[in-house]
Structure formats: C-alpha cells, structure tokens
Coordinates of N, CA and C and ligand atoms in Angstrom, one line a residue:
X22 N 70.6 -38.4 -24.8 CA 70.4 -37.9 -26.2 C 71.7 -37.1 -26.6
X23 N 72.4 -37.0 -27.6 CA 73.2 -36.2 -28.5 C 72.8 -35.7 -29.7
X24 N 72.9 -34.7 -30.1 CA 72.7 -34.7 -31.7 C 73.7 -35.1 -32.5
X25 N 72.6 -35.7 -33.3 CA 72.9 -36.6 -34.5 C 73.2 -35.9 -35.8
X26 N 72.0 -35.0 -36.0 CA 72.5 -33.8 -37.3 C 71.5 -33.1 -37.7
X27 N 72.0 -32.4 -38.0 CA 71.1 -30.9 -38.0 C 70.4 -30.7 -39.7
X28 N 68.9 -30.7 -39.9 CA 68.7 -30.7 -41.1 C 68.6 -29.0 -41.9
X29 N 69.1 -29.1 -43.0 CA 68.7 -27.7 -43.7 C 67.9 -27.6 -44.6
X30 N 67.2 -26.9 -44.9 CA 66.0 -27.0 -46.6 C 66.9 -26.2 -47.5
X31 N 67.2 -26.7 -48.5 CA 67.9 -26.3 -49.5 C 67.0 -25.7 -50.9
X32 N 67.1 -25.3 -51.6 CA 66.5 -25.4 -52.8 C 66.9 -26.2 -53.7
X33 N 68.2 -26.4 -54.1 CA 68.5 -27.2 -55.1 C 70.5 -27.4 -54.4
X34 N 69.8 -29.2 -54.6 CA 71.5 -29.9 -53.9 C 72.2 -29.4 -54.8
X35 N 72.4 -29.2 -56.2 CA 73.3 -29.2 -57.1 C 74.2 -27.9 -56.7
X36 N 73.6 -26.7 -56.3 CA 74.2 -25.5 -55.9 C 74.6 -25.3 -54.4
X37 N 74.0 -26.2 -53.4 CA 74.1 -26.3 -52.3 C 75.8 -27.0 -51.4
X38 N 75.5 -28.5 -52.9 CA 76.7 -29.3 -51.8 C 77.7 -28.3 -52.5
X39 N 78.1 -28.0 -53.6 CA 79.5 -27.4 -53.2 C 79.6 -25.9 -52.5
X40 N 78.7 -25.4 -52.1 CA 78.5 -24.1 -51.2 C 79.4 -25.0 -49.8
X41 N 77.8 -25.8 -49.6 CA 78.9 -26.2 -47.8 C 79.7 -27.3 -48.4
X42 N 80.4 -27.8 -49.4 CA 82.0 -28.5 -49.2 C 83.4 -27.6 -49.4
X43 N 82.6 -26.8 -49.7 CA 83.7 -25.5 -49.6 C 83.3 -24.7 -48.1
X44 N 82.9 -24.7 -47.2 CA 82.5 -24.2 -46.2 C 82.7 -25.2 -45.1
X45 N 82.6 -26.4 -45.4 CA 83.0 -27.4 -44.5 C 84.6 -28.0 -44.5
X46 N 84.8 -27.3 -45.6 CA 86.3 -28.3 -46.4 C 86.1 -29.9 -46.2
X47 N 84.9 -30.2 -46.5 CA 85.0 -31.5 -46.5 C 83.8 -32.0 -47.8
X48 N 83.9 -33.2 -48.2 CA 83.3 -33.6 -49.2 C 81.8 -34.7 -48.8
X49 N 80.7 -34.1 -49.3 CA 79.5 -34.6 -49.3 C 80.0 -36.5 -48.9
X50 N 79.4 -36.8 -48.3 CA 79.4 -38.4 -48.3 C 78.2 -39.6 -48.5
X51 N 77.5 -38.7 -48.6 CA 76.3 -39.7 -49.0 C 74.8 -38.4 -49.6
X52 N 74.4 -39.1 -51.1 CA 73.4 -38.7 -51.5 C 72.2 -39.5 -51.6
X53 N 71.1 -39.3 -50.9 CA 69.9 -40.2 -50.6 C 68.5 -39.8 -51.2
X54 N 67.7 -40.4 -51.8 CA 66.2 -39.9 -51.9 C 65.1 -40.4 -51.2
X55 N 64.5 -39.8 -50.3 CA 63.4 -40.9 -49.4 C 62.2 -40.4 -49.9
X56 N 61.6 -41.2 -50.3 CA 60.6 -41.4 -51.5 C 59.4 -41.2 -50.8
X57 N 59.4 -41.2 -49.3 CA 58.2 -41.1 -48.3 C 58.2 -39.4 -48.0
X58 N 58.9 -39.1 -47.8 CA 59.0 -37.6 -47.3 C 59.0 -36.7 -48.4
X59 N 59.3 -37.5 -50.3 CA 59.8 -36.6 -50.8 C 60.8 -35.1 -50.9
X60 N 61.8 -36.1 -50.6 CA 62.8 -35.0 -50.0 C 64.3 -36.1 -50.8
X61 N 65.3 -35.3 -51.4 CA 66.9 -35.4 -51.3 C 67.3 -35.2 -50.3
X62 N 68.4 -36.2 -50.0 CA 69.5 -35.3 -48.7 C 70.8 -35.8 -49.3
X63 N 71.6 -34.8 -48.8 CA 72.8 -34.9 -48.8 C 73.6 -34.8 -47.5
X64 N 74.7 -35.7 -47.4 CA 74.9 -35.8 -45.6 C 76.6 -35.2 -46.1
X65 N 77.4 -34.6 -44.6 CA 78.0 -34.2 -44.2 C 78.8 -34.6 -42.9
X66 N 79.8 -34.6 -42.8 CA 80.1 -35.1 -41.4 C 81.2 -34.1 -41.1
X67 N 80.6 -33.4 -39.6 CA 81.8 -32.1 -39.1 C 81.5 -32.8 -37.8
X68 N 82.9 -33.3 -37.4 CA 83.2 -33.9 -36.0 C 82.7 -35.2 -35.8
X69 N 81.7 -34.9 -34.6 CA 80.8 -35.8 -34.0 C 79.5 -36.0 -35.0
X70 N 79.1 -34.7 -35.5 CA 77.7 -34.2 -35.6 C 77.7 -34.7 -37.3
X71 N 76.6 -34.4 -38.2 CA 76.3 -34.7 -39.4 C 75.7 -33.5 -39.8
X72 N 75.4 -32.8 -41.0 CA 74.5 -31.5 -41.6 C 73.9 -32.5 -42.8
X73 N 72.7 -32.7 -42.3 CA 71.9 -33.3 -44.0 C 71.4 -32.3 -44.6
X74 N 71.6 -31.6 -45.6 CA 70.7 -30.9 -46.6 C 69.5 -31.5 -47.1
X75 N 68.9 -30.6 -47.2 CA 67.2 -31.5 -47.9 C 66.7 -30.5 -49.0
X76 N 66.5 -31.2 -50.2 CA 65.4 -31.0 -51.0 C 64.3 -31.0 -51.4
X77 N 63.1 -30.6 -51.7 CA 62.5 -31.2 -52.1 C 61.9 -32.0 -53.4
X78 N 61.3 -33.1 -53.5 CA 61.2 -33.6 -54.6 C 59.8 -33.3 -55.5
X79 N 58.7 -32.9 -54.9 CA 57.9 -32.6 -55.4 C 57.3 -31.2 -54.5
X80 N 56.1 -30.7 -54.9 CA 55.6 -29.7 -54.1 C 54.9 -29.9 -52.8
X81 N 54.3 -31.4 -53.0 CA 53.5 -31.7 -51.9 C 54.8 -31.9 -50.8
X82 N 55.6 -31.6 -50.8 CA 56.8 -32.6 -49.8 C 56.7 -30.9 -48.8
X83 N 57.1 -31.6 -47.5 CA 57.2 -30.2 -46.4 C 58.2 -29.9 -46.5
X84 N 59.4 -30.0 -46.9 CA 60.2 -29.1 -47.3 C 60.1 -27.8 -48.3
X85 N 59.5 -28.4 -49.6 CA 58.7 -27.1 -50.4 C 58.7 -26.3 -49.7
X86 N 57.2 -26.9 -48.7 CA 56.0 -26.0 -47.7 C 57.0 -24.9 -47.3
X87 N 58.0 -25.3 -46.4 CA 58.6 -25.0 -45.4 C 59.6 -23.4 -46.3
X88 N 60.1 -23.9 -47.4 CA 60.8 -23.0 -48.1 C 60.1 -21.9 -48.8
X89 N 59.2 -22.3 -49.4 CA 57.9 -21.1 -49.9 C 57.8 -20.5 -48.6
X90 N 57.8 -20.7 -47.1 CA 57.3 -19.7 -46.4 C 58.3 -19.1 -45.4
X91 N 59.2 -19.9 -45.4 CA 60.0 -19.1 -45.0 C 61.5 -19.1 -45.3
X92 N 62.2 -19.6 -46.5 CA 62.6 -19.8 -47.3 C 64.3 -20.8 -46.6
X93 N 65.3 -20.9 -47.5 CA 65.8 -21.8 -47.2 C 66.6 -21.7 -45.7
X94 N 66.7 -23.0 -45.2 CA 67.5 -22.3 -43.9 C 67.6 -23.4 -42.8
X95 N 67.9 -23.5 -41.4 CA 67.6 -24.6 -40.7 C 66.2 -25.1 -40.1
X96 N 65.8 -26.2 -40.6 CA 64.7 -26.9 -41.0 C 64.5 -27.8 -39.9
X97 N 65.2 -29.1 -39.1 CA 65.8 -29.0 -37.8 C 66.9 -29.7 -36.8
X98 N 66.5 -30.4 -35.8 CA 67.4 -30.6 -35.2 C 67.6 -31.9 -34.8
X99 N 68.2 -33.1 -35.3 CA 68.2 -34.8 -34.8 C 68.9 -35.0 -33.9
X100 N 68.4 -36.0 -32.7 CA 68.9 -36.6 -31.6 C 69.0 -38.0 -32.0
X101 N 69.9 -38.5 -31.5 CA 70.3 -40.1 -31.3 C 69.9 -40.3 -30.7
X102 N 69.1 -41.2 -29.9 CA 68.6 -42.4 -29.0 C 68.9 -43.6 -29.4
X103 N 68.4 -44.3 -27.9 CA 68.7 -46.0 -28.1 C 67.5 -46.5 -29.1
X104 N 66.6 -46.0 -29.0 CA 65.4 -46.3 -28.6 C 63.8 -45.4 -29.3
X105 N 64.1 -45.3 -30.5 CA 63.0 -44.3 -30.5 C 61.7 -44.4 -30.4
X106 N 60.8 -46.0 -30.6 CA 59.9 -46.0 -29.6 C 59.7 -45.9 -28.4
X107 N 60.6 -46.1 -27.9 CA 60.3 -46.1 -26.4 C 60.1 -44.3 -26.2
X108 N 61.2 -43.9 -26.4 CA 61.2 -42.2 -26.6 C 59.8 -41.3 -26.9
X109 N 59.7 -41.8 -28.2 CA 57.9 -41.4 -28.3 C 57.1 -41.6 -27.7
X110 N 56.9 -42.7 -26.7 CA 56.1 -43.3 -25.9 C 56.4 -42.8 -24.6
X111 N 57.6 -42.4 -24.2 CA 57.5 -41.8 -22.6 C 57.3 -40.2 -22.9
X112 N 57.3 -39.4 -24.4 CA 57.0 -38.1 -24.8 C 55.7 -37.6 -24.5
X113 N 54.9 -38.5 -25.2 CA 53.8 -38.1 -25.6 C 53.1 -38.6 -24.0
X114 N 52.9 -39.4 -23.0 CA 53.0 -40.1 -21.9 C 53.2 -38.3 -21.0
X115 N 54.1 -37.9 -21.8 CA 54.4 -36.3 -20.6 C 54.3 -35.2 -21.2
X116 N 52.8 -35.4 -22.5 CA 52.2 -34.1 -22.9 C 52.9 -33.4 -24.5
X117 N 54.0 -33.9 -24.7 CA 54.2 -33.4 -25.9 C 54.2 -34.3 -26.9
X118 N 53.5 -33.8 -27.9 CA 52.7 -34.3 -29.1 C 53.8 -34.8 -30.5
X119 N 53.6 -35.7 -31.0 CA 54.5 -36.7 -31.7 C 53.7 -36.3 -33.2
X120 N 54.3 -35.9 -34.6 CA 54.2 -36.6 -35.6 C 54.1 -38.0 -35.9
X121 N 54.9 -38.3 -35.3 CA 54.8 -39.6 -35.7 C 54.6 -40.7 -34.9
X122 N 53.5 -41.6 -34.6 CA 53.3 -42.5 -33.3 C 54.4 -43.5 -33.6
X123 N 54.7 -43.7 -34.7 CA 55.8 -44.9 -34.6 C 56.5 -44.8 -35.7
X124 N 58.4 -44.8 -35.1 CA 59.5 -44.8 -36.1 C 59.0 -45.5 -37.6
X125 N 59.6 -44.4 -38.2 CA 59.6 -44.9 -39.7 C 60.8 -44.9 -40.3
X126 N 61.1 -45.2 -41.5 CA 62.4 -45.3 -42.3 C 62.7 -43.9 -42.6
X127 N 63.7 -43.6 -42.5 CA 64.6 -42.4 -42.4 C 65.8 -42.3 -43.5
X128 N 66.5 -41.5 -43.7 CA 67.4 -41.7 -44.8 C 68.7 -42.1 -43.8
X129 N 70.1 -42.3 -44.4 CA 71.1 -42.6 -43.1 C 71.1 -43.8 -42.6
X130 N 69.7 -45.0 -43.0 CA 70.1 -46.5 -42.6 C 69.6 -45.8 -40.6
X131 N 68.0 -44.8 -40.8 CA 67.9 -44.7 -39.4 C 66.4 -44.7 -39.2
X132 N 66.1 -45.5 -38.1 CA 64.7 -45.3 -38.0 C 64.1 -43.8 -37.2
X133 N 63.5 -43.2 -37.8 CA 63.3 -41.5 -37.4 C 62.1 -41.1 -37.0
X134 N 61.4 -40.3 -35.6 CA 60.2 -39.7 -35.7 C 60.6 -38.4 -35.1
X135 N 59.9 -37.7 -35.9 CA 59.6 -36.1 -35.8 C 58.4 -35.3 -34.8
X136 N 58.9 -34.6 -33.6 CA 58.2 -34.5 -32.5 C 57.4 -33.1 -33.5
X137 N 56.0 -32.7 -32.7 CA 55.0 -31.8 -33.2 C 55.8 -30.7 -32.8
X138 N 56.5 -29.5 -33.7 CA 56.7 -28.4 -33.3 C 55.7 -27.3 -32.0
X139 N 54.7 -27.8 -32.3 CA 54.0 -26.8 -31.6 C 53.8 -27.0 -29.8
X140 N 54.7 -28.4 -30.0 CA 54.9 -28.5 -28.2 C 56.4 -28.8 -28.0
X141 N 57.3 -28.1 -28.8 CA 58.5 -27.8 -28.2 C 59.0 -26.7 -28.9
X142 N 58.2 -25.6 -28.7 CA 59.0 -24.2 -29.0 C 59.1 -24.0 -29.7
X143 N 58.7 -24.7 -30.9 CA 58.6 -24.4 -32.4 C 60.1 -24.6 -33.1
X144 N 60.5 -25.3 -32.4 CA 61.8 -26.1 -33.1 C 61.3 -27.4 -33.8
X145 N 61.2 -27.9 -34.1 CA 61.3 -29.0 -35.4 C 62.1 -30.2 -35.0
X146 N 62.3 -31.2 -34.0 CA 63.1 -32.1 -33.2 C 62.9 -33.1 -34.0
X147 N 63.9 -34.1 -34.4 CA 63.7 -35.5 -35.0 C 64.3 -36.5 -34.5
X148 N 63.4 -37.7 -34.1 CA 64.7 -38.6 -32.6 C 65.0 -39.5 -33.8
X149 N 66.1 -40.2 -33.7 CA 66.8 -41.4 -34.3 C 67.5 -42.2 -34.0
X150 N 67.6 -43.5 -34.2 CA 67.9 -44.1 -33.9 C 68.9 -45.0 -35.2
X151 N 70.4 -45.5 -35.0 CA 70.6 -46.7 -36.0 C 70.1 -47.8 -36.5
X152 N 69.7 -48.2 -37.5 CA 68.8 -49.0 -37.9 C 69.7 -50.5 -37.9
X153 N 69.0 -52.0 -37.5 CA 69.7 -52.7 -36.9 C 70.7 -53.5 -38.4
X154 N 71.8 -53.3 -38.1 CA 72.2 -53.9 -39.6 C 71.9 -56.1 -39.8
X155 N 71.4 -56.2 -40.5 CA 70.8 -58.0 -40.2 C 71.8 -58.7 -41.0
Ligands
ZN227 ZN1 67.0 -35.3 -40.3

C-alpha cells in the first residue's frame, strides 16, 4: 500500500483552490462532481502523493455532516492497492469493518472503498485502486 491522497472537507472550492494553489505553488488539475457521494473535488498533485479537496453538494452528503461537526479540515487518508476487492475481503476476513462491501466509482477514474472508522482509530481510510482504462 502507498498513499494515494489525502482528502480535505472544504467549504466552498471557489475560496479553497486558490488558498492551496498558492500554498502548493502549483495549479489545481482536475475539477470533479461525484453525484453518489455528493461531494466536489478538486485534485492536486505534490510529488508522489495527490490533496483532493471535497465539497459538499447537498446537506445530506457526509462531508456537510462531517464540517457542521467538526468543521473544515482533514477528512482522510487514500491508499493505492492492486486490488481493492480483494483488500476488503482479506479486511473484514481480520475483524475490521468495511463501508463498503464492494468498490464503487470514485472520482480520479478510481474504483474506491472506505474502511469503518470505528475499527481503525478513528481515522477515515479509503483503499483505491486505478480504474481499468478499456
Ligand atoms: Zn479520497
């Protein structure tokens, strides 16, 4: 596993990307809306690693949730894998509890599942994977 990139809950992209493109000295590269999560992102690339910013699009979306309660800030942490069923499947197989039994569409052209905070320390983990280009 490596990290892939680190997510933040923003309030609003408009005031956000040029905060971190001036903090990154580098320029936003991709603006996405995933219509399932209700959430904007905005991606980043420092080095190896990627910073997606997240919005939310409506109130039901957990990013909202997540900002109303404890307001904006790091939200969490993505790994690359080969593999993210398989991943999920040898996880939960050894006690820690999965969001999501099986990869879904992710923003980034990645298939993504998000491990249950409450069985890894209350960090917010999301495995991913490249999605196969056809
Ligand atoms: Zn993410």
């Amino acid at each position: 596993m490596k990290i892939e990139h680190i997510g933040i809950a923003v309030l609003n992209l408009e005031s956000s990307i040029p905060l971190y493109e001036k903090i990154f000295q580098t320029n936003c590269y991709k603006i996405e809306e995933v219509e399932s999560e209700k959430v904007k992102t905005a991606f980043f690339k420092i080095g190896d690693c990627k910073i997606e910013l997240l919005q939310a699009t409506d109130e039901s979306s957990t990013i909202h949730k997540f900002i109303e309660k404890k307001g904006e800030g790091i939200h969490h942490i993505a790994f690359n894998v080969d593999n993210v069923n398989n991943q999920i499947n040898r996880l939960i197989k050894s006690g820690i509890e999965s969001i999501h039994q099986q990869a879904k569409e992710g923003a980034d052209n990645k298939l993504i599942a998000f491990l249950h905070p409450k069985s890894t320390g209350s960090v917010l983990m999301e495995l991913c994977q490249d999605k196969e280009i056809e």
